């Protein structure tokens, strides 16, 4: 249904060109849920915006690649055709709930606009639908809250409004850029449930970007891991969570605070600075921070290679090498810990 | 040329055409009068509009000679102290009543109160009384030959109004409802800031003398209505005439003459309009010193000033006399020989001899008039060339008037005076006032007294020559040039005669 | 026990709802509706709760951005509501806030470095300014060449870090963090949490930490408060709360945590809260949770529970029928 | 750590607005105009105030580039000299009213309590026709450029205040202002570094408007006798004097007119540059265009 | 809000009071005296004194002021020294033309400026933008009388579509009214269009890249709608302010346009009265203009709260 082929999205700045998305490819099928995780600043939002063709041009430009939606390249579509797709076929939940709502319009109006843009119906009906949507996303007292302005909403409430806007037209693809960051877990669960229901009902595909690996685990079937504008690992959830064979993903998972862990235990994190996207490191982008990096990693830029049927990894280490390295590392750490104790 | 007092414009063949009665004339008039009370207000806008409404006992004809108007006849006693005036018996007021001696007496009484000319005359008047229905007798306390001139003055002359109104108004200016005269047009309405409307007075009692002209003789109201529209901008007037929005526009900058000449359906109208002058303040240094005034005189190249100011030679005349050449009774060129002497070297010498030490002198002028502004600017340059230090101080008219009253506010003013009809009216020579720059001259005062007593034309000519001479000897002011006013009118207007200002009787539109 | 740094006494913050041409007040949103707690020096109090229950409002009231409808806020024993502007200025050096919203809380026309430097300049700590800023930036994981970038050139998480660096700049006594890590990837999140903990140890900082991520809360907090509809439902030290949640709402909350184990996650049972979501402008009578509480009775509708200490010392709960001994159940999960 | 500092030091010195060609040209123009007018008396072949009534209203020629006026003065010289007072009036009035308007507007918009007082005074000030004010000033202090500047400043300043205030009302509600407040940043800094840059664009638009209008208004006041001496030319009073010659001697009005327009344009471009310096979104447009062009080519091939 | 409105309405009184003092002082301190003007160039000091007495100008200024103020409270602004008409009546008479002119020019301004600004923002990266910029600046820096003359010569004289001057009240026919006011309206509008379109363009450019526009675009909303609705309504505040000030200013009359097109409006009234030192009229007009300003600015202030709900006054 959606195929992204070797997409590059670069941003021009006075200091140079930021290679925010630098050669990303993936495919989404109807009814599928793809999670995107990755370091903050790795280009997830830019990628999402590229699919929607919403990056401001300038400064953003697309030096290469294709985004094929139902066979049409979104990069080359006329604004008019894009418009028909946006909101209706592909909808997006924006990352920032605070500034993504227009401060001078009532929440209800903004929601109704989403409905009325693609469907001709009387205003009263649209209003009805809007109220329903608000209710679905868990806004209390939706009739009254329709008349509130965004600044009168809490962060989570605004986020839910954005979700409602995205869901308004039952899109074929939903791009959710950190849709639940501002939500408490109960509402988060409710929202994820809602998304799943719609997915089941209409065969909607979902691209969900999140830092909350729990959320990814809960909803996604496939996962893409991004690092400095590239996909460094992709595969089924299980592959990613249990058969990680990419040092970055592995480090990421290790940084998680666990609900069952002792409090105050020091969290692990990835050492070093995130890469400079204007002048990315040579070879493998992750090498300066990779605990297993070799001299080779500095020179050779690894391609995404197949590990198992659905599992692709961009790393020079083979699965076996990686496992070995991992084991060694964990041993060292434990020894270190013992010394401390 | 502007040498003749009245200028007939309009094409030759038009006279042959049938007069068209009726119609409305739209006149673009530059400034709105403060009042239409012609007796109390000496401004040109008041005069130009009000003389359609009001008439005087005696009036000036086209050659500026006094002729009867409402009066049938007049005579003076042998001792020249008693004037007997008879009134025409059929003169109607706009309110339907007829002019009687009582009305005239009341009007004279009011005139003595409110008119600046009337106030001068009033000092000589002992008594005014009605002898019968149509006869009035004025008794003077001493011989005063200016009386008839004063009564006939186009500005603040003796307009005849109904007795009740004269008494009711007293010193106050006439309000619109009181604008009842005997003229060929009557007052209709006044929308402040917009227009003044006059309509034909159907019961107007005409005089028969077609050749008198001026403000008397045969006046025929042919048009139904005259609208005086207040239009300030010259370009608007011109464009309005081009597009038939107006039929007549008063006071166009002479610089636009070329345009007018080349526009087919617009004809120029010109008439004399007094002269511009440079008046030094004679009460204070440096100009209390005659030498410095002489330096001023020699420093000014009046022809250059006039050319820069008026542009087209048609519109100014280099003549140094106190009156206009068309005023045959008053004009004499004698005594004005030094008028155009321009000698900067001599001016420098005179300045060196004097006490003047380069302290700045102030030229004050009112910038409501483009001409004064230009004269000042050119004069500034010429004066600086001979060693004066000059500062220009333009003011708007009201401020100017107030500043004018105080000698320390200025050293020189640039101003103009409209045509005057007797030495009595020469405001710029009235002794010891701001307007004359505090001119104090026994010689001049003596001449004025003689003027009041002079009866014959020869006597007067002699005095006038002496007056010119005095002005050039004592230099109370420096005349720049005679001005000619330019009006424009549509070629539909026929048999139009401007005299000294726009007058719309005896004229008509051919559409 | 160390001494209290911040005391909140029966704090209420009601926003007027305005309607009509003349914007007359027709009702109030009772965003914070009677909250009490004490925060001790060097402690971290985590606040969790339903979205829209008044957490941010509480935070904004504490830093003096909103004038509370009633109640009192004591900082080091003094009521800050009576402070004049000079005292307030001094207070602000000690109390800093990290905003929930990383986008609008940064001046779009200031460079990242200047944003972080601003509080330092405000308190005349300008010597070695640049060095200090770069240190702070490094602490929160920003690069040196980010110094002169403008906010819109950063990603969401990067902006959040600027906000954190700004709050840390002055070494305040109390930092109020309104969802500081929700936009961060786990690695940076770990880095920031580690940093916060280190700083607390080193400088004895006190945190009021608002978050939705219960794992993070658990990790960082000494005590946790659970809010619902403008009120505190439960408050205890975090061990006790996570192991032995007594309020039905807390319980539901804990059961809804998504876990990063795909297999488990897909099988897991959750307690789903039913019922209409109540509106803060028209809160339910009695216990505000009764409309959605699985254990509610008629009694709950008519009576307002208070935040009481039960058998466990230091474990306060505002419920007539608190759940006892949930430990085993929790362990099973 | 050390390398961080080195890195920064290399990049020191912000992209000053004049680095852009678009800003450089108007800047150079204004500087040249300023120098030209200040030194005009030395290099102009004919004294601009030299009158010769025989040379009235001559069309532009090799000798008189811009023709002559009704006194036969050289319009080119007049136009150059006129820049003195016009620029002085324009700049001073624009600068003064912008500065005062910005200050009062910031304060009124930011402090609720002062708002009602300041704005009522501003309302009152707005009501005074500048002409009346100028007349009174001339009466009190005598006629001069200073009085024109004062009178015009008084009439333009309140408008600026209102414009600034309205934007401040809007901006001050955005969270970064709150955030700054809670960081302990003092009000003057909040006003100057947080609010002002975000209300810059209406200020610049209004400021250049004031510049243009005050040059013209100066003429209107001069005409009423409260202006500078007529022998000192200004663009405004040149235009005023040229008014009746608009059809017969169009060059008389066209040249000062062009100078006004070009100066305002130059100033405006500079103002825009200034705003762009504050505008985070307005950077690097040009380069991108080139790249987009390239990209399109690629697609085409 | 109601409270705020009432407070503001009450505040009109002190504002007008202060304005009244200042205008009185200014008017009476300005040199020039109606007595000189009425009596003309060569009047005698005695006559002037007499007239001053008659006009009540010889009384102490304080007395004159309080006489005037006392009458204002009963709604009487006094009488013109010249026409002896009531000042209120004079203002009312002159208000018709001025108000008409204001309406026409404001309508023109808004009709042209707003779509232009939106269009330009839409085409912001094309050559149209700098062109527009120069155009708008031309509008603001071209003297009104120039433009007026050009238009009159073009559309009044060469191709006589419009009358070159004059005014017809709307009661004499809507068409004639419009016909006479269109040219002056255009001239006035040209200056304002330059300013307002510029103001709007710049404010819109400020918000054209805000996140909420992405949301709107993401909904599939047309770019033009995004601009016209979302960007536009966020950019309105400074523009509204300028429009407010302009409207109020126009109600005070525009001397140049009224003169060139001979429209008997408040501007001409004021300038004529200043020239004539018709004190009661000057004072009355200024007070009236002040009142209009305060009122319009109040409306604009209230509008802010509607245009941006985050703005609150209490
Ligand atoms: N307008 C811009 N100018 C310059 N750089 C930009 C711009 N927008 C984004 N970037 C850079 O592009 C990179 C990718 O940004 P993006 O917003 O896609 O990150 P992200 O993966 O969504 O991160 P997060 O999870 O923190 O939101 C970041 O390094 C950011 O600094
Ligand atoms: N300015 C305001 N005017 C009216 N109501 C407001 C205002 N600000 C907040 N509210 C309301 O107050 C309630 C609490 O909001 P608050 O932002 O404190 O919630 P929160 O607990 O921080 O939620 P979240 O986790 O979603 O950020 C919400 O119902 C919100 O709509
Ligand atoms: Mg992002
Ligand atoms: Mg919140």
Tab-separated table of N, CA, C and O in Angstrom, chain D residues 60-101:
chain	number	residue	atom	x	y	z
D	60	UNK	N	14.650	68.626	-18.257
D	60	UNK	CA	15.963	68.026	-18.000
D	60	UNK	C	16.859	68.121	-19.239
D	60	UNK	O	16.391	67.944	-20.361
D	61	UNK	N	18.109	68.413	-18.994
D	61	UNK	CA	19.050	68.558	-20.104
D	61	UNK	C	20.413	68.100	-19.605
D	61	UNK	O	20.560	67.716	-18.443
D	62	UNK	N	21.401	68.189	-20.471
D	62	UNK	CA	22.736	67.758	-20.078
D	62	UNK	C	23.254	68.609	-18.926
D	62	UNK	O	23.961	68.133	-18.045
D	63	UNK	N	22.867	69.870	-18.948
D	63	UNK	CA	23.368	70.758	-17.911
D	63	UNK	C	22.547	70.618	-16.625
D	63	UNK	O	23.085	70.526	-15.529
D	64	UNK	N	21.217	70.630	-16.808
D	64	UNK	CA	20.335	70.448	-15.664
D	64	UNK	C	19.691	69.071	-15.766
D	64	UNK	O	18.685	68.900	-16.445
D	65	UNK	N	20.305	68.119	-15.095
D	65	UNK	CA	19.890	66.724	-15.262
D	65	UNK	C	18.413	66.517	-14.966
D	65	UNK	O	17.742	65.750	-15.611
D	66	UNK	N	17.976	67.190	-13.917
D	66	UNK	CA	16.583	67.013	-13.521
D	66	UNK	C	15.724	68.204	-13.935
D	66	UNK	O	14.595	68.341	-13.507
D	67	UNK	N	16.295	69.107	-14.741
D	67	UNK	CA	15.548	70.291	-15.139
D	67	UNK	C	15.650	71.391	-14.091
D	67	UNK	O	16.455	71.304	-13.161
D	68	UNK	N	14.850	72.442	-14.274
D	68	UNK	CA	14.873	73.541	-13.308
D	68	UNK	C	13.475	73.795	-12.775
D	68	UNK	O	12.493	73.372	-13.368
D	69	UNK	N	13.419	74.512	-11.661
D	69	UNK	CA	12.122	74.767	-11.046
D	69	UNK	C	11.607	76.162	-11.391
D	69	UNK	O	12.142	76.829	-12.269
D	70	UNK	N	10.584	76.582	-10.690
D	70	UNK	CA	9.952	77.861	-11.031
D	70	UNK	C	10.806	79.065	-10.708
D	70	UNK	O	10.472	80.179	-11.084
D	71	UNK	N	11.889	78.891	-9.970
D	71	UNK	CA	12.815	79.995	-9.763
D	71	UNK	C	14.019	79.855	-10.692
D	71	UNK	O	14.973	80.605	-10.599
D	72	UNK	N	13.984	78.828	-11.509
D	72	UNK	CA	15.129	78.566	-12.364
D	72	UNK	C	16.266	77.894	-11.618
D	72	UNK	O	17.410	77.926	-12.036
D	73	UNK	N	15.946	77.276	-10.479
D	73	UNK	CA	16.994	76.564	-9.740
D	73	UNK	C	17.170	75.161	-10.298
D	73	UNK	O	16.240	74.578	-10.856
D	74	UNK	N	18.348	74.629	-10.074
D	74	UNK	CA	18.662	73.302	-10.563
D	74	UNK	C	17.966	72.251	-9.688
D	74	UNK	O	18.241	72.155	-8.494
D	75	UNK	N	17.081	71.494	-10.272
D	75	UNK	CA	16.314	70.534	-9.458
D	75	UNK	C	17.194	69.409	-8.943
D	75	UNK	O	17.006	68.913	-7.825
D	76	UNK	N	18.206	69.052	-9.721
D	76	UNK	CA	19.102	68.000	-9.242
D	76	UNK	C	19.738	68.407	-7.912
D	76	UNK	O	19.670	67.694	-6.919
D	77	UNK	N	20.314	69.608	-7.921
D	77	UNK	CA	20.951	70.085	-6.694
D	77	UNK	C	19.950	70.207	-5.570
D	77	UNK	O	20.204	69.803	-4.429
D	78	UNK	N	18.784	70.743	-5.917
D	78	UNK	CA	17.728	70.881	-4.906
D	78	UNK	C	17.372	69.533	-4.292
D	78	UNK	O	17.226	69.404	-3.083
D	79	UNK	N	17.225	68.546	-5.176
D	79	UNK	CA	16.822	67.232	-4.687
D	79	UNK	C	17.876	66.661	-3.746
D	79	UNK	O	17.566	66.089	-2.710
D	80	UNK	N	19.129	66.859	-4.128
D	80	UNK	CA	20.207	66.327	-3.279
D	80	UNK	C	20.231	67.049	-1.939
D	80	UNK	O	20.274	66.446	-0.868
D	81	UNK	N	20.158	68.375	-2.005
D	81	UNK	CA	20.187	69.153	-0.769
D	81	UNK	C	18.962	68.851	0.092
D	81	UNK	O	19.021	68.762	1.315
D	82	UNK	N	17.837	68.650	-0.595
D	82	UNK	CA	16.583	68.414	0.125
D	82	UNK	C	16.659	67.177	0.995
D	82	UNK	O	15.947	67.054	1.990
D	83	UNK	N	17.534	66.253	0.605
D	83	UNK	CA	17.648	65.031	1.390
D	83	UNK	C	18.005	65.328	2.836
D	83	UNK	O	17.640	64.581	3.743
D	84	UNK	N	18.710	66.436	3.055
D	84	UNK	CA	19.147	66.728	4.425
D	84	UNK	C	17.980	66.760	5.381
D	84	UNK	O	17.892	65.970	6.314
D	85	UNK	N	17.104	67.734	5.136
D	85	UNK	CA	16.000	67.882	6.078
D	85	UNK	C	15.055	66.686	5.999
D	85	UNK	O	14.587	66.173	7.004
D	86	UNK	N	14.812	66.219	4.774
D	86	UNK	CA	13.873	65.110	4.646
D	86	UNK	C	14.366	63.879	5.377
D	86	UNK	O	13.616	63.241	6.106
D	87	UNK	N	15.625	63.557	5.167
D	87	UNK	CA	16.153	62.382	5.858
D	87	UNK	C	16.152	62.619	7.362
D	87	UNK	O	15.813	61.744	8.147
D	88	UNK	N	16.535	63.827	7.720
D	88	UNK	CA	16.558	64.134	9.151
D	88	UNK	C	15.171	63.948	9.754
D	88	UNK	O	15.003	63.255	10.765
D	89	UNK	N	14.195	64.568	9.099
D	89	UNK	CA	12.832	64.453	9.619
D	89	UNK	C	12.373	63.001	9.588
D	89	UNK	O	11.895	62.455	10.572
D	90	UNK	N	12.559	62.376	8.424
D	90	UNK	CA	12.090	60.995	8.286
D	90	UNK	C	12.721	60.081	9.309
D	90	UNK	O	12.033	59.372	10.038
D	91	UNK	N	14.042	60.134	9.388
D	91	UNK	CA	14.732	59.227	10.307
D	91	UNK	C	14.381	59.531	11.751
D	91	UNK	O	14.094	58.643	12.539
D	92	UNK	N	14.446	60.814	12.088
D	92	UNK	CA	14.231	61.136	13.495
D	92	UNK	C	12.813	60.800	13.910
D	92	UNK	O	12.597	60.187	14.946
D	93	UNK	N	11.866	61.209	13.090
D	93	UNK	CA	10.482	60.923	13.467
D	93	UNK	C	10.255	59.410	13.535
D	93	UNK	O	9.691	58.901	14.500
D	94	UNK	N	10.747	58.717	12.507
D	94	UNK	CA	10.539	57.269	12.517
D	94	UNK	C	11.243	56.643	13.711
D	94	UNK	O	10.663	55.826	14.434
D	95	UNK	N	12.473	57.072	13.952
D	95	UNK	CA	13.212	56.472	15.060
D	95	UNK	C	12.555	56.821	16.386
D	95	UNK	O	12.298	55.942	17.215
D	96	UNK	N	12.252	58.104	16.574
D	96	UNK	CA	11.666	58.500	17.858
D	96	UNK	C	10.333	57.829	18.091
D	96	UNK	O	10.087	57.257	19.159
D	97	UNK	N	9.477	57.883	17.085
D	97	UNK	CA	8.157	57.293	17.365
D	97	UNK	C	8.255	55.785	17.486
D	97	UNK	O	7.493	55.183	18.231
D	98	UNK	N	9.188	55.191	16.760
D	98	UNK	CA	9.335	53.750	16.916
D	98	UNK	C	9.857	53.405	18.302
D	98	UNK	O	9.332	52.525	18.981
D	99	UNK	N	10.853	54.143	18.722
D	99	UNK	CA	11.423	53.835	20.034
D	99	UNK	C	10.394	54.088	21.139
D	99	UNK	O	10.100	53.224	21.960
D	100	UNK	N	9.808	55.271	21.100
D	100	UNK	CA	8.854	55.600	22.166
D	100	UNK	C	7.626	54.703	22.080
D	100	UNK	O	7.126	54.223	23.089
D	101	UNK	N	7.157	54.507	20.859
D	101	UNK	CA	5.977	53.662	20.688
D	101	UNK	C	6.263	52.250	21.137
D	101	UNK	O	5.416	51.593	21.748
